[in-house]
CSV table of C-alpha atoms in Angstrom, one decimal:
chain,number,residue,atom,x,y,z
A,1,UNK,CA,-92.5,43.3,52.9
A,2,UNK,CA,-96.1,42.8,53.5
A,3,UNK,CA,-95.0,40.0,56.6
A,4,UNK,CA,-93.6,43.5,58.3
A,5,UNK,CA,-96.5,45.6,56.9
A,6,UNK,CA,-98.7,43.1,59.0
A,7,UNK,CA,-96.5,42.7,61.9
A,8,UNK,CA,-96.3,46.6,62.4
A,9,UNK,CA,-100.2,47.1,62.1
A,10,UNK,CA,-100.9,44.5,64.6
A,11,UNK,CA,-98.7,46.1,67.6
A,12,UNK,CA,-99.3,49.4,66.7
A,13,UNK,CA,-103.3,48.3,67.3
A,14,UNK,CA,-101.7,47.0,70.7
A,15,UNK,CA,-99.7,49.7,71.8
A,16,UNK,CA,-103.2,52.0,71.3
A,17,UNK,CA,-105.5,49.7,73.1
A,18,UNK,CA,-102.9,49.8,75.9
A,19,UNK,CA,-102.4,53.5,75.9
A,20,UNK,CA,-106.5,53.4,75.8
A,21,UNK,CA,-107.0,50.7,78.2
A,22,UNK,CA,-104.1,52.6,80.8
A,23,UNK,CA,-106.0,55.7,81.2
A,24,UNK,CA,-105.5,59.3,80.1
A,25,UNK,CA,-102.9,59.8,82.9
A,26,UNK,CA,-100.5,58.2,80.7
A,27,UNK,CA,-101.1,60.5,77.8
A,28,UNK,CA,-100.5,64.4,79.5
A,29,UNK,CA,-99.0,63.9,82.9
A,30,UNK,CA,-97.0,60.3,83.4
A,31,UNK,CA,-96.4,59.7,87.1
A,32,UNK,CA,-92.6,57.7,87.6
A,33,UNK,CA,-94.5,54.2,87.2
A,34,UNK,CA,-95.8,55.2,83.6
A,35,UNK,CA,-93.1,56.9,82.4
A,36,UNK,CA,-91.0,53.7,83.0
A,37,UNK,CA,-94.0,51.5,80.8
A,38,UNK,CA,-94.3,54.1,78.3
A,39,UNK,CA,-90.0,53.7,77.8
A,40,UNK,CA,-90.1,50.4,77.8
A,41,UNK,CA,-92.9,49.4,75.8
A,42,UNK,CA,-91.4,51.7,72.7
A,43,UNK,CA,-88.2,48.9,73.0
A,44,UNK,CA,-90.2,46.1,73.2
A,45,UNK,CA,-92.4,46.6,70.0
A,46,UNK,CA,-89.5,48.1,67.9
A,47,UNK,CA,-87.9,45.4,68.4
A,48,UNK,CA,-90.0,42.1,67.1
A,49,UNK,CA,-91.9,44.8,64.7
A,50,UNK,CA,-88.7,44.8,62.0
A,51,UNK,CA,-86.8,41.2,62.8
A,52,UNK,CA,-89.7,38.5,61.3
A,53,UNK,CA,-87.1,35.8,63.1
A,54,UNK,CA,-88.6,37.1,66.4
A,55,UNK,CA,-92.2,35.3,66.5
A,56,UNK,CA,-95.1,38.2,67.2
A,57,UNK,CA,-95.8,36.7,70.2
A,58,UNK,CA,-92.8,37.8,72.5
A,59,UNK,CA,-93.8,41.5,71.4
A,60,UNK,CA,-97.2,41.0,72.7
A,61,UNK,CA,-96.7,38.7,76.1
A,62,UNK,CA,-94.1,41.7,77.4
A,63,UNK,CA,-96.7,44.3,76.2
A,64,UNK,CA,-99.7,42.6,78.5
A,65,UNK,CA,-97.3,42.1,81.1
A,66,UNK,CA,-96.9,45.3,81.4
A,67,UNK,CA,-100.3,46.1,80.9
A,68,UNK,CA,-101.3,43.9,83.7
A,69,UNK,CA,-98.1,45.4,86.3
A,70,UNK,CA,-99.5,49.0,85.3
A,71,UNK,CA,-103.3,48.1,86.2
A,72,UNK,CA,-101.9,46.7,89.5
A,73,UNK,CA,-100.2,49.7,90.3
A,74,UNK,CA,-103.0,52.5,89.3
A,75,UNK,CA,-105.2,49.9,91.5
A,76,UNK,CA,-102.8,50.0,94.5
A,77,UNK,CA,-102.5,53.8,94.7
A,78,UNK,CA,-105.7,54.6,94.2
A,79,UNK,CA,-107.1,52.0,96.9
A,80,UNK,CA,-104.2,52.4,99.2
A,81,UNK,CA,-102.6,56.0,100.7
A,82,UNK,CA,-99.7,54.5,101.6
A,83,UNK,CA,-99.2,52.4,98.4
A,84,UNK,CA,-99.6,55.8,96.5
A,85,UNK,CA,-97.0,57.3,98.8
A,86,UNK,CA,-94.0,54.5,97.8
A,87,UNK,CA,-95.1,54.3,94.3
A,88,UNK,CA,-96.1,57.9,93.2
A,89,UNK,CA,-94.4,59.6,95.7
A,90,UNK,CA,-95.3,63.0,97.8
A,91,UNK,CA,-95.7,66.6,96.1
A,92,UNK,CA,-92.6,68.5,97.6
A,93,UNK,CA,-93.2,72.1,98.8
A,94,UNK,CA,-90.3,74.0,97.3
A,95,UNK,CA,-91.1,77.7,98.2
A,96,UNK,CA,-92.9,78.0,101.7
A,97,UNK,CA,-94.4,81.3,102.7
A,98,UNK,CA,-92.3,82.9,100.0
A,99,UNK,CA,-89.1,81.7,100.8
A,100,UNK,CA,-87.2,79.1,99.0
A,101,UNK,CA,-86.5,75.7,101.2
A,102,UNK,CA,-82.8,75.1,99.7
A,103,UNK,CA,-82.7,71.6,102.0
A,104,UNK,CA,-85.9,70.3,99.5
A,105,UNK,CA,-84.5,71.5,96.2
A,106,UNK,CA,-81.6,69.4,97.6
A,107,UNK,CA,-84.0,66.3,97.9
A,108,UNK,CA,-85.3,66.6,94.5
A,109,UNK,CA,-82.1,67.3,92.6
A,110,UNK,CA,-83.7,70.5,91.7
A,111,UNK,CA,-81.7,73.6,91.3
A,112,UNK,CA,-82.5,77.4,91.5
A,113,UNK,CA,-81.9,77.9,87.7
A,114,UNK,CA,-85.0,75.0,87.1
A,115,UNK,CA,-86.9,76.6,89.5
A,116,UNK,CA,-86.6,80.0,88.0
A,117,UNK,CA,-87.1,78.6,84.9
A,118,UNK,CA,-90.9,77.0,85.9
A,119,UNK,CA,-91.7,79.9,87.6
A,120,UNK,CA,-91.2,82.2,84.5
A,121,UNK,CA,-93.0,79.8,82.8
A,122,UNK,CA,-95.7,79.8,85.2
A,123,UNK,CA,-95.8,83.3,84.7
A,124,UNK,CA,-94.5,84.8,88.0
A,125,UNK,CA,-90.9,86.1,86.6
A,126,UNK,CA,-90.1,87.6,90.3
A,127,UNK,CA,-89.8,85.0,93.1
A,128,UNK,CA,-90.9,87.6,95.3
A,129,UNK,CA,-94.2,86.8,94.0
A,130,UNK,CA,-94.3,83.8,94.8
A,131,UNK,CA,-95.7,82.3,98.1
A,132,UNK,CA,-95.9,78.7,97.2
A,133,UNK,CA,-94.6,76.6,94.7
A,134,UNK,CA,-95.0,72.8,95.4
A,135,UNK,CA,-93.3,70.6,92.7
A,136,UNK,CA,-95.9,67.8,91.9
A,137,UNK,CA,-95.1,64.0,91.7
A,138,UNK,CA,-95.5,64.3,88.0
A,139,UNK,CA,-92.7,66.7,87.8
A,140,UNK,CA,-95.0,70.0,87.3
A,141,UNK,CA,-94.6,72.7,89.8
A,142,UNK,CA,-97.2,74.6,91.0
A,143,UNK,CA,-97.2,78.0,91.7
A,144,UNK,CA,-99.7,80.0,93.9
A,145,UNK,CA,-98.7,83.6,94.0
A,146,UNK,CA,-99.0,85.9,96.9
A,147,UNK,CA,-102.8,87.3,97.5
A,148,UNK,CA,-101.5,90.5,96.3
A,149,UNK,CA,-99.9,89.8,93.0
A,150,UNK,CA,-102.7,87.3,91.6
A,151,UNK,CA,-105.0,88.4,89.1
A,152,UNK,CA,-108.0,90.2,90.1
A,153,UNK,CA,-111.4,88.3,90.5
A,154,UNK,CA,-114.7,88.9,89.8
A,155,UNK,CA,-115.4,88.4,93.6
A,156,UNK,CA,-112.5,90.7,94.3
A,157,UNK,CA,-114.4,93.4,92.7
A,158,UNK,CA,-118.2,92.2,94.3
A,159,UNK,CA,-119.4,91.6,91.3
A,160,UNK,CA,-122.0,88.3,90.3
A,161,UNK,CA,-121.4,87.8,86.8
A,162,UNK,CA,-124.1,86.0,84.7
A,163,UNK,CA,-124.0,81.8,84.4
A,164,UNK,CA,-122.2,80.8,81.6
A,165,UNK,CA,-122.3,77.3,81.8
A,166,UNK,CA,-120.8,75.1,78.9
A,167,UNK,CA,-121.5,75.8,74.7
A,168,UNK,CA,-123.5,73.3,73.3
A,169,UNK,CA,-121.5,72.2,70.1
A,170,UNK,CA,-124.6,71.8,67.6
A,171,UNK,CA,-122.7,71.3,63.7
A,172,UNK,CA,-119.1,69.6,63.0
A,173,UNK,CA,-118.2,69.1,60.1
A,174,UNK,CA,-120.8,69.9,58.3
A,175,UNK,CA,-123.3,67.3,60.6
A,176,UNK,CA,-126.0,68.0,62.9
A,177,UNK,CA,-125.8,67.0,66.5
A,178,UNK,CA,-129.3,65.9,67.2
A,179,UNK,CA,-128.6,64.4,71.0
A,180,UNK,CA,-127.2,68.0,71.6
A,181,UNK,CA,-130.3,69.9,69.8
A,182,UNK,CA,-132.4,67.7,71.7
A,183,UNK,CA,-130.2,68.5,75.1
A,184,UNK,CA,-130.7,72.3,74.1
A,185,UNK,CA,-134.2,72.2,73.2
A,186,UNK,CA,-134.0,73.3,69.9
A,187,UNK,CA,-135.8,71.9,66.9
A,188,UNK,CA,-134.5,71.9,63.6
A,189,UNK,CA,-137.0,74.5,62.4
A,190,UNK,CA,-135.0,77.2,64.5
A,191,UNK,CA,-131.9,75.8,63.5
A,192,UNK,CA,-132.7,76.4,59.7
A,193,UNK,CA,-133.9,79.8,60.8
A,194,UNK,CA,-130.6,80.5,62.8
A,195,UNK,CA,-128.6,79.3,59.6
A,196,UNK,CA,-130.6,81.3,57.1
A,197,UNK,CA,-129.7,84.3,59.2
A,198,UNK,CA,-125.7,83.7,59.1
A,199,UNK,CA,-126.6,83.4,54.9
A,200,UNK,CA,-126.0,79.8,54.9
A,201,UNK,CA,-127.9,77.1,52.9
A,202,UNK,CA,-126.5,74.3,53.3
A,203,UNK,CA,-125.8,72.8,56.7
A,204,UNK,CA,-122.2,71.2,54.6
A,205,UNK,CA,-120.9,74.7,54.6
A,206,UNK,CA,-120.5,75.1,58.0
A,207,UNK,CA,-117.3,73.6,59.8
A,208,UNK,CA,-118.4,74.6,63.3
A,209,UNK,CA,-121.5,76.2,65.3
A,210,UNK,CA,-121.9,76.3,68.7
A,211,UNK,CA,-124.8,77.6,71.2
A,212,UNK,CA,-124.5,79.0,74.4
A,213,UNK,CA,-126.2,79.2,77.2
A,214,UNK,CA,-128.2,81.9,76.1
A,215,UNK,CA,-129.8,80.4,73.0
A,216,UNK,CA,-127.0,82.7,70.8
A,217,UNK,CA,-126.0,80.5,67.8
A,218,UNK,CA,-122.2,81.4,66.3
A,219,UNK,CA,-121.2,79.6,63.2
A,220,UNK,CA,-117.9,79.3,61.6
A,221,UNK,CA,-117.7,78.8,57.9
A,222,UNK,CA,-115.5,76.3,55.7
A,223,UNK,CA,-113.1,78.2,54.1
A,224,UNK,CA,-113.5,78.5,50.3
B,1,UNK,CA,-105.8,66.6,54.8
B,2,UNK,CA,-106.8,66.5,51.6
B,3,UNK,CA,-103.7,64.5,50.4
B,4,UNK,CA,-104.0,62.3,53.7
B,5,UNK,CA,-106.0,59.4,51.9
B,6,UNK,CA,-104.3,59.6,48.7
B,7,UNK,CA,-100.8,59.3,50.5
B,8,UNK,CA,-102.3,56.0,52.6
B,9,UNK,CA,-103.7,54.4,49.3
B,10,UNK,CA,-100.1,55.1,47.4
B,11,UNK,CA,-98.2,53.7,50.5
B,12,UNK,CA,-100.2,50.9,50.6
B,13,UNK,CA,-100.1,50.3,46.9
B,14,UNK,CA,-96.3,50.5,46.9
B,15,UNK,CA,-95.8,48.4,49.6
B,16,UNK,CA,-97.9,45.4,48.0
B,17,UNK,CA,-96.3,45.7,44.4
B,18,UNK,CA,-93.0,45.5,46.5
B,19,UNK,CA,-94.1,42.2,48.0
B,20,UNK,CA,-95.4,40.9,44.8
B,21,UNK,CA,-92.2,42.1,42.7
B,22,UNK,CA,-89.7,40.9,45.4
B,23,UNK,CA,-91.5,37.4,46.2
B,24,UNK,CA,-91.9,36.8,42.3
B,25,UNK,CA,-87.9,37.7,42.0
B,26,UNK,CA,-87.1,35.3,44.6
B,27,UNK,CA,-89.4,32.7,43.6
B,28,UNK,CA,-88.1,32.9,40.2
B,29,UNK,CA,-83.9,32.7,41.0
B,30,UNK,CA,-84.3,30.5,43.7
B,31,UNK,CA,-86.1,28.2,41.6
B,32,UNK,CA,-83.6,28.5,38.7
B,33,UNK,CA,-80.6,28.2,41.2
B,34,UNK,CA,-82.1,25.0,42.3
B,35,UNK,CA,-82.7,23.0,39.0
B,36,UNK,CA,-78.9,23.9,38.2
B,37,UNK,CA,-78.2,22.1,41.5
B,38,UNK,CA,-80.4,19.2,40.5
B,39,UNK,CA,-77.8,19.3,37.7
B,40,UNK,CA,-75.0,18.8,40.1
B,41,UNK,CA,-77.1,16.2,42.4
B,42,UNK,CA,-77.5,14.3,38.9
B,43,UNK,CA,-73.7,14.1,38.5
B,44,UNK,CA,-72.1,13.4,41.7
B,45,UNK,CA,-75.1,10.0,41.5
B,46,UNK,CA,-73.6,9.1,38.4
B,47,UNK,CA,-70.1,9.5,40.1
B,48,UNK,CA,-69.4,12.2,37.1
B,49,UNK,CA,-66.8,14.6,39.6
B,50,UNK,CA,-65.1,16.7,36.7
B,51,UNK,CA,-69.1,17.3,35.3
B,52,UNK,CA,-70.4,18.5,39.0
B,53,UNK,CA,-67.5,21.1,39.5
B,54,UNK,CA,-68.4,22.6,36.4
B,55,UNK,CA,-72.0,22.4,37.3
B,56,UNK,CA,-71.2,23.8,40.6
B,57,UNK,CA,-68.8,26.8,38.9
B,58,UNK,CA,-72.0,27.6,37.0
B,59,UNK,CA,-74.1,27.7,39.6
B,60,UNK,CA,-72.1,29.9,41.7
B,61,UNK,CA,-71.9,32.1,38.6
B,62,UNK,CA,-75.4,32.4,38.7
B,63,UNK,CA,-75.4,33.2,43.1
B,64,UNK,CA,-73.1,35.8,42.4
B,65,UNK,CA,-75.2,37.4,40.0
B,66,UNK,CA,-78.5,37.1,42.5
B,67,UNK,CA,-77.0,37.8,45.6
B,68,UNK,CA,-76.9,41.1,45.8
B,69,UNK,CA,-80.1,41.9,44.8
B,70,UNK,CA,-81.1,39.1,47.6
B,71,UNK,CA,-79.4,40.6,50.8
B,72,UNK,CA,-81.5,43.7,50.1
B,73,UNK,CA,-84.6,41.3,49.9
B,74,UNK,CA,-83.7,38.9,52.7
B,75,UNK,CA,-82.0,38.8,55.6
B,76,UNK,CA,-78.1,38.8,55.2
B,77,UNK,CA,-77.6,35.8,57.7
B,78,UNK,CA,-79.3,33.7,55.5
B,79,UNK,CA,-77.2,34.3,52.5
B,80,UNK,CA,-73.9,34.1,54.6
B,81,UNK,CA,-75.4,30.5,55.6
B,82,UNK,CA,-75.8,30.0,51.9
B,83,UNK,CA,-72.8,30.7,50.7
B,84,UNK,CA,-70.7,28.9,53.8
B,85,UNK,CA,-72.6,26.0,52.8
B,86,UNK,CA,-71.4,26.5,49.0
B,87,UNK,CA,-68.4,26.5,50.3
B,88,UNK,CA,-68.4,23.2,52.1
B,89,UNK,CA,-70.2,21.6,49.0
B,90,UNK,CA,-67.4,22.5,46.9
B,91,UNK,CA,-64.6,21.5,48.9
B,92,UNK,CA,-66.8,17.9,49.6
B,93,UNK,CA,-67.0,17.6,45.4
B,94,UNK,CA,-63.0,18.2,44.8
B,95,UNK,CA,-62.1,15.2,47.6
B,96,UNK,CA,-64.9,13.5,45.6
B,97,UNK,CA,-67.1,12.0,48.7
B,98,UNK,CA,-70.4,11.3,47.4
B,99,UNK,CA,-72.3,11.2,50.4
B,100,UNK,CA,-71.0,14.7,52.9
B,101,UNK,CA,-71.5,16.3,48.9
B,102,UNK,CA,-74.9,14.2,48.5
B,103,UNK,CA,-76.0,15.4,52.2
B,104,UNK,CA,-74.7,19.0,51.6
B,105,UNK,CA,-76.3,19.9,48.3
B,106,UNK,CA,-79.6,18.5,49.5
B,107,UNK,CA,-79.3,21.0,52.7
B,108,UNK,CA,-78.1,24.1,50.6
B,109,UNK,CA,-81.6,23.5,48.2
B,110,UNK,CA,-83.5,23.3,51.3
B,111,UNK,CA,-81.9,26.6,52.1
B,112,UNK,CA,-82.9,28.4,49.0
B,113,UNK,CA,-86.1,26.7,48.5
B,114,UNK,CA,-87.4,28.2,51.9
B,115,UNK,CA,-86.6,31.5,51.2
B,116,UNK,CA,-89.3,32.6,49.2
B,117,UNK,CA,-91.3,31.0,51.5
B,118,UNK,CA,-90.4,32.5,54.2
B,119,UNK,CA,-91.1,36.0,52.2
B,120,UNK,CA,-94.5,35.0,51.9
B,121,UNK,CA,-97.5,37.4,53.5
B,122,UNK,CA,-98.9,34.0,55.3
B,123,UNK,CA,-100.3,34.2,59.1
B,124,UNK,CA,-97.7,32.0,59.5
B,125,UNK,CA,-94.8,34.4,58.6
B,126,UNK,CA,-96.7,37.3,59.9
B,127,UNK,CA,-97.1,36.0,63.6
């Protein structure tokens, strides 16, 4: 029992250092190469994780192998264009000008019923609305709407909105972020302040405050 | 996710009384299968046939008993190997050759002896 308790926690610990060690890529979006790593490495580890006749280590030398052939790849299409072409592939443009190139749905096995389907989950239920939509080489499609039919922007109306930049996140958990008070230029005397105001005295009651850009603490409270 | 380290602990708990219950259990009936086989080893050296079948009916008695509870323990290969080898032993003791019975009795205690050891949590058995 405790041989496969052992056995299990050791390539699990593998399996998240490669997933770690492979990039975030391979987490959201796999492009053809992961996706065939990510299927085979769930085999590979299943496999001499339950049968103790299997020695550990032909789990873990088909695990780096991979490792090592996925590295290689990410390394060849980032350095080379070409290399990125044969191993990622091209994004194909689908919908061109706003109407629908049948002879590249053809190339991608893709048929009008999937392509509806995207698009209304894209958001753009009418293909009329549509003036490009470019399926990805990670299998997303991407939709950009005719000028008329996207949502309105603040630039659409002349207006300069104020800089928001990006919320400072100053307690989780109940702990202070000093690197971020520091970053924010607040001292722990306005913090106390801040909190006194929201009724709080105890910096373990609060689950999350935040501070934007214009010094405006908001705290959310542990529940119960 | 307040229950999130309690459930670990108990998992972990559970799986190490498992270990301990199941090695001890196998430790135990192997060992008492084996000193009935010494029984047998000591009567087929002392040329004693009609003793060592009736040893050997004991014993198998005993396997039947066990090996149940073993194939949920162990892997079911090794008691097929086991009892094919109980098998053989017995056919060897009823044509009475003393030394295929000799040499096959030796290999099925070797077989049961390494089975608890090869249930137990060592870096060995875990890589």
């Amino acid at each position: 029992m405790l041989i496969l308790f052992f056995r299990t926690l050791i390539l699990y610990a593998l399996v998240v250092i490669f997933m770690r060690i492979s990039g975030k890529q391979q987490i959201g979006q796999l492009q053809p190469y992961e996706l065939v790593v990510a299927i085979m490495i769930a085999d590979l580890v299943a496999i001499p994780m339950q049968n103790k006749g299997i020695p550990l280590l032909s789990g873990i030398i088909p695990v780096l192998t991979l490792l090592v052939s996925q590295l290689f790849l990410s390394y060849l299409s980032m350095k080379s264009l070409r290399a990125r072409a044969i191993i990622c592939g091209t994004p194909t443009i689908l919908v061109e000008n706003g109407k629908i190139l049948t002879s590249q749905l053809q190339k991608e096995r893709y048929n009008i019923n999937d392509l509806l389907e995207e698009l209304r989950v894209k958001g753009y239920p009418n293909i009329a609305d549509v003036e490009y939509a470019i399926l990805e080489t990670n299998g997303s499609l991407s939709v950009i709407p005719k000028s008329n039919k996207r949502p309105v922007t603040p630039q659409d109306l002349n207006l300069t909105p104020q800089y928001e930049g990006l919320p400072l996140p100053i307690i989780i958990d109940g702990r202070i972020m000093h690197q971020n008070m520091q970053k924010a230029g607040i001292d722990m005397e306005w913090l106390n302040e801040q909190l006194k105001m929201w009724k709080i005295q105890n910096v373990k009651e609060v689950l999350f405050a935040s501070l934007d850009t214009n010094k405006v603490l908001t705290v959310y409270r542990k529940e119960g | 996710m307040r229950y999130v380290v309690p459930l670990m602990i108990s998992i972990v708990i559970f799986v190490l009384l498992l270990d301990i219950i199941s090695f001890k259990y196998l430790d135990k009936t192997s060992e008492n299968l084996n000193k009935m086989l010494t029984a047998v080893q000591q009567n087929i050296e002392k040329g004693h046939w009609e003793e060592a079948k009736k040893n050997i009916e004991k014993a198998e008695k005993e396997w039947k008993k066990i090996d149940k509870k073993w194939a949920i323990l162990i892997e079911h290969r090794e008691i097929d190997e086991i009892e094919i080898n109980m098998e053989k032993l017995k056919s060897y003791v009823e044509t009475k050759n003393k030394d295929l019975s000799m040499a096959q009795l030796k290999a099925i205690k070797m077989l049961i002896r390494h089975i608890p050891q090869n249930e137990k949590p060592i870096l060995e058995n875990i890589l």
